[in-house]
GROMACS .gro file of C-alpha atoms in nm:
model
  213
    1MET     CA    1  11.901 -10.298  -2.166
    2SER     CA    2  12.012 -10.073  -1.954
    3GLY     CA    3  12.261  -9.958  -2.136
    4TRP     CA    4  11.992  -9.915  -2.506
    5LEU     CA    5  11.739  -9.745  -2.252
    6THR     CA    6  12.063  -9.499  -2.176
    7GLY     CA    7  12.113  -9.484  -2.542
    8LEU     CA    8  11.791  -9.386  -2.627
    9VAL     CA    9  11.773  -9.114  -2.306
   10GLY     CA   10  12.108  -8.987  -2.361
   11LYS     CA   11  12.111  -8.971  -2.749
   12LYS     CA   12  11.754  -8.955  -2.914
   13ILE     CA   13  11.559  -8.818  -2.580
   14LEU     CA   14  11.802  -8.544  -2.513
   15ALA     CA   15  12.046  -8.564  -2.779
   16GLU     CA   16  12.326  -8.530  -2.620
   17THR     CA   17  12.637  -8.616  -2.783
   18GLY     CA   18  13.019  -8.572  -2.822
   19ASN     CA   19  12.954  -8.273  -3.018
   20ASN     CA   20  12.740  -8.038  -2.807
   21ARG     CA   21  13.013  -8.209  -2.462
   22PHE     CA   22  12.710  -8.408  -2.371
   23GLY     CA   23  12.516  -8.082  -2.339
   24GLN     CA   24  12.717  -7.853  -2.157
   25GLU     CA   25  12.824  -7.667  -2.465
   26ASP     CA   26  12.515  -7.530  -2.782
   27PRO     CA   27  12.506  -7.197  -2.905
   28TYR     CA   28  12.137  -7.225  -2.883
   29PHE     CA   29  12.081  -7.268  -2.529
   30GLU     CA   30  12.382  -7.045  -2.428
   31GLU     CA   31  12.214  -6.714  -2.569
   32VAL     CA   32  11.883  -6.817  -2.474
   33PRO     CA   33  11.735  -6.744  -2.101
   34ALA     CA   34  11.560  -7.017  -1.933
   35SER     CA   35  11.221  -6.772  -1.932
   36ARG     CA   36  11.236  -6.764  -2.273
   37LEU     CA   37  11.255  -7.127  -2.388
   38TYR     CA   38  10.955  -7.104  -2.626
   39ARG     CA   39  11.116  -6.906  -2.881
   40ALA     CA   40  11.191  -7.058  -3.160
   41PHE     CA   41  11.541  -7.079  -3.173
   42GLY     CA   42  11.620  -7.212  -3.537
   43LYS     CA   43  11.494  -6.802  -3.679
   44LYS     CA   44  11.780  -6.654  -3.513
   45THR     CA   45  12.003  -6.437  -3.790
   46LYS     CA   46  12.316  -6.377  -3.572
   47LYS     CA   47  12.536  -6.469  -3.320
   48GLN     CA   48  12.389  -6.293  -2.972
   49GLN     CA   49  12.569  -6.264  -2.629
   50LYS     CA   50  12.530  -6.530  -2.436
   51ALA     CA   51  12.243  -6.517  -2.222
   52VAL     CA   52  12.421  -6.631  -1.871
   53PRO     CA   53  12.413  -6.470  -1.550
   54PRO     CA   54  12.763  -6.228  -1.465
   55GLY     CA   55  12.999  -6.383  -1.204
   56LEU     CA   56  12.918  -6.758  -1.251
   57SER     CA   57  13.257  -7.003  -1.256
   58ASP     CA   58  13.255  -7.169  -1.587
   59ASN     CA   59  13.125  -7.475  -1.447
   60ASP     CA   60  12.779  -7.320  -1.332
   61ALA     CA   61  12.808  -7.188  -1.715
   62LYS     CA   62  12.806  -7.516  -1.845
   63VAL     CA   63  12.568  -7.668  -1.610
   64LEU     CA   64  12.284  -7.407  -1.679
   65THR     CA   65  12.339  -7.386  -2.072
   66LYS     CA   66  12.311  -7.808  -1.971
   67VAL     CA   67  11.973  -7.780  -1.779
   68LYS     CA   68  11.808  -7.524  -2.031
   69ARG     CA   69  11.881  -7.742  -2.331
   70ARG     CA   70  11.715  -8.082  -2.150
   71ALA     CA   71  11.426  -7.843  -2.015
   72TYR     CA   72  11.348  -7.709  -2.373
   73ARG     CA   73  11.421  -8.104  -2.512
   74LEU     CA   74  11.144  -8.268  -2.264
   75ASP     CA   75  10.876  -7.932  -2.258
   76TYR     CA   76  10.923  -7.815  -2.592
   77SER     CA   77  11.098  -7.955  -2.870
   78LEU     CA   78  10.843  -8.187  -3.021
   79PHE     CA   79  10.514  -7.986  -3.204
   80ASN     CA   80  10.268  -7.727  -3.151
   81LEU     CA   81   9.908  -7.820  -3.086
   82CYS     CA   82   9.649  -7.563  -3.067
   83GLY     CA   83   9.922  -7.294  -2.920
   84ILE     CA   84  10.043  -7.569  -2.675
   85ARG     CA   85  10.443  -7.655  -2.713
   86PHE     CA   86  10.479  -8.044  -2.642
   87GLY     CA   87  10.853  -8.221  -2.583
   88TRP     CA   88  10.929  -8.603  -2.527
   89GLY     CA   89  10.806  -8.542  -2.168
   90SER     CA   90  10.526  -8.470  -2.245
   91VAL     CA   91  10.451  -8.784  -2.509
   92ILE     CA   92  10.611  -8.995  -2.291
   93ALA     CA   93  10.367  -8.986  -2.020
   94LEU     CA   94  10.096  -9.025  -2.246
   95ILE     CA   95  10.205  -9.404  -2.231
   96PRO     CA   96  10.007  -9.560  -2.018
   97PHE     CA   97  10.050  -9.736  -1.716
   98ILE     CA   98  10.478  -9.636  -1.689
   99GLY     CA   99  10.418  -9.259  -1.905
  100ASP     CA  100  10.419  -9.052  -1.592
  101GLY     CA  101  10.635  -9.215  -1.388
  102ALA     CA  102  10.916  -9.210  -1.691
  103ASP     CA  103  10.791  -8.882  -1.768
  104THR     CA  104  10.919  -8.796  -1.382
  105LEU     CA  105  11.218  -8.978  -1.364
  106LEU     CA  106  11.342  -8.764  -1.695
  107ALA     CA  107  11.251  -8.473  -1.461
  108LEU     CA  108  11.432  -8.590  -1.152
  109LEU     CA  109  11.703  -8.661  -1.366
  110VAL     CA  110  11.725  -8.245  -1.472
  111LEU     CA  111  11.727  -8.212  -1.120
  112GLY     CA  112  12.026  -8.417  -1.074
  113THR     CA  113  12.200  -8.218  -1.335
  114CYS     CA  114  12.135  -7.887  -1.136
  115GLU     CA  115  12.307  -8.050  -0.816
  116GLU     CA  116  12.597  -8.028  -0.984
  117ILE     CA  117  12.672  -7.652  -0.976
  118ASP     CA  118  12.963  -7.568  -0.781
  119GLY     CA  119  12.879  -7.628  -0.380
  120GLY     CA  120  12.522  -7.856  -0.470
  121LEU     CA  121  12.160  -7.707  -0.483
  122PRO     CA  122  12.082  -7.500  -0.147
  123PRO     CA  123  11.802  -7.721   0.019
  124SER     CA  124  11.536  -7.521   0.014
  125LEU     CA  125  11.547  -7.455  -0.358
  126ARG     CA  126  11.620  -7.869  -0.390
  127PHE     CA  127  11.275  -7.816  -0.219
  128ARG     CA  128  11.092  -7.592  -0.436
  129MET     CA  129  11.198  -7.818  -0.766
  130ALA     CA  130  11.140  -8.179  -0.572
  131LEU     CA  131  10.788  -8.004  -0.522
  132ASN     CA  132  10.745  -7.904  -0.925
  133ILE     CA  133  10.814  -8.254  -0.999
  134ALA     CA  134  10.585  -8.370  -0.731
  135ILE     CA  135  10.281  -8.140  -0.866
  136ASP     CA  136  10.362  -8.257  -1.216
  137PHE     CA  137  10.353  -8.586  -1.108
  138LEU     CA  138  10.017  -8.568  -0.922
  139ILE     CA  139   9.903  -8.327  -1.269
  140GLY     CA  140   9.944  -8.620  -1.498
  141LEU     CA  141   9.761  -8.895  -1.289
  142VAL     CA  142   9.450  -8.703  -1.401
  143PRO     CA  143   9.334  -8.922  -1.792
  144PHE     CA  144   9.412  -8.712  -2.056
  145VAL     CA  145   9.343  -8.388  -1.924
  146GLY     CA  146   9.585  -8.431  -1.683
  147ASP     CA  147   9.811  -8.493  -1.929
  148LEU     CA  148   9.761  -8.174  -2.127
  149ALA     CA  149   9.796  -7.985  -1.747
  150ASP     CA  150  10.121  -8.160  -1.768
  151ALA     CA  151  10.262  -8.013  -2.117
  152ILE     CA  152  10.098  -7.666  -1.992
  153TYR     CA  153  10.315  -7.682  -1.658
  154LYS     CA  154  10.647  -7.785  -1.767
  155CYS     CA  155  10.818  -7.818  -1.436
  156ASN     CA  156  11.131  -7.868  -1.602
  157THR     CA  157  11.151  -7.521  -1.724
  158ARG     CA  158  10.959  -7.439  -1.428
  159ASN     CA  159  11.351  -7.536  -1.244
  160ALA     CA  160  11.562  -7.449  -1.515
  161ILE     CA  161  11.419  -7.038  -1.460
  162LEU     CA  162  11.542  -7.127  -1.080
  163LEU     CA  163  11.862  -7.252  -1.127
  164GLU     CA  164  11.903  -6.918  -1.322
  165GLU     CA  165  11.782  -6.662  -1.074
  166HIS     CA  166  11.993  -6.901  -0.788
  167LEU     CA  167  12.262  -6.852  -1.019
  168ARG     CA  168  12.230  -6.463  -1.094
  169GLN     CA  169  12.240  -6.400  -0.699
  170LYS     CA  170  12.553  -6.641  -0.700
  171GLY     CA  171  12.666  -6.435  -0.987
  172ALA     CA  172  12.634  -6.091  -0.812
  173LYS     CA  173  12.795  -6.207  -0.491
  174ALA     CA  174  13.081  -6.364  -0.674
  175LEU     CA  175  13.129  -5.979  -0.856
  176ALA     CA  176  13.112  -5.808  -0.498
  177GLY     CA  177  13.349  -5.954  -0.407
  178ARG     CA  178  13.602  -5.882  -0.680
  179GLY     CA  179  13.448  -5.493  -0.638
  180THR     CA  180  13.245  -5.519  -0.956
  181GLU     CA  181  12.883  -5.410  -0.943
  182GLN     CA  182  12.641  -5.634  -1.103
  183GLY     CA  183  12.461  -5.257  -1.264
  184GLN     CA  184  12.766  -5.229  -1.487
  185ILE     CA  185  12.737  -5.577  -1.725
  186ILE     CA  186  12.454  -5.641  -1.919
  187ASP     CA  187  12.246  -5.896  -1.819
  188MET     CA  188  12.125  -6.109  -2.118
  189SER     CA  189  11.963  -6.436  -1.894
  190LEU     CA  190  11.702  -6.135  -1.768
  191GLY     CA  191  11.424  -6.233  -1.982
  192GLU     CA  192  11.363  -5.852  -2.004
  193GLU     CA  193  11.654  -5.769  -2.104
  194PHE     CA  194  11.662  -6.048  -2.397
  195ASP     CA  195  11.361  -5.917  -2.508
  196ARG     CA  196  11.478  -5.533  -2.571
  197ASN     CA  197  11.809  -5.678  -2.761
  198ASP     CA  198  11.592  -5.917  -3.003
  199ARG     CA  199  11.379  -5.599  -3.072
  200HIS     CA  200  11.626  -5.433  -3.158
  201ASP     CA  201  11.770  -5.701  -3.397
  202ARG     CA  202  11.481  -5.791  -3.558
  203GLN     CA  203  11.427  -5.376  -3.604
  204GLU     CA  204  11.787  -5.370  -3.748
  205LEU     CA  205  11.648  -5.650  -4.011
  206GLY     CA  206  11.286  -5.520  -4.073
  207ILE     CA  207  11.172  -5.841  -3.925
  208ILE     CA  208  10.781  -5.846  -3.788
  209ASP     CA  209  10.804  -5.973  -3.407
  210ASN     CA  210  10.495  -6.230  -3.372
  211SER     CA  211  10.687  -6.451  -3.106
  212PRO     CA  212  10.483  -6.448  -2.821
  213LYS     CA  213  10.473  -6.237  -2.469
   0.00000   0.00000   0.00000
C-alpha cells in the first residue's frame, strides 16, 4: 500500500521520473525563477539562460530546481479558474476529511526537499517556511472559502521563493570568496531580470506580451 502511494505521489502528482533525474533536472524549471512560476512554460520559443542564482554548488542548484518543480506541480499545474491557478495541492485539499492533511504532508515534503541544500536550512528560514505551511493548513480548514483561499495563498511557491532568496545570498558570499563581484554576473533568477530578458525575446519575435504582472 505504501509503495503504491509513493508511486502515485512521485509519478502522477509530482511527475518525477528517471528522465528528469526525479525532479532534479528539468529545463523549464532551470530557466524560470521561483517568483515567476505562474508563467505558461509551454509558450517559450527558445532556450534561455538558467534562472539559478550565481555562485551555487551543483547540489544547491539541483535542489532549487526540484523545489520549484514541486511547487509548480502542487500550486499551478492543473487548470485556471476565474484567474486563479490550481495545482494538485489545491485539488487534493478539496477531498473531505483527509484533503487538508494530505495537502499539508505534500507541503512538508517540499520543505524536506529544501533541507537538502548544502548545510541544510538556517533555523530562522525553516521557521518561516513551516509558518507558511501552518497558515496554509489553517486557511484550508474553512469550508469552500478556505479551499479557494488556499489556492491563492500557495505556500509551496512562497517557500520556493524564500529558498531562492536564501541561495542568492549564499551564492553571493561564495562569489565574494572567489574574488568575483555579484554585479559582474547577470542573475536570471531575479524576477525583474527575467522579465526584462523575456520582453526582449518577445519583441524580437513580434509577440504581444499578455502575461500577468
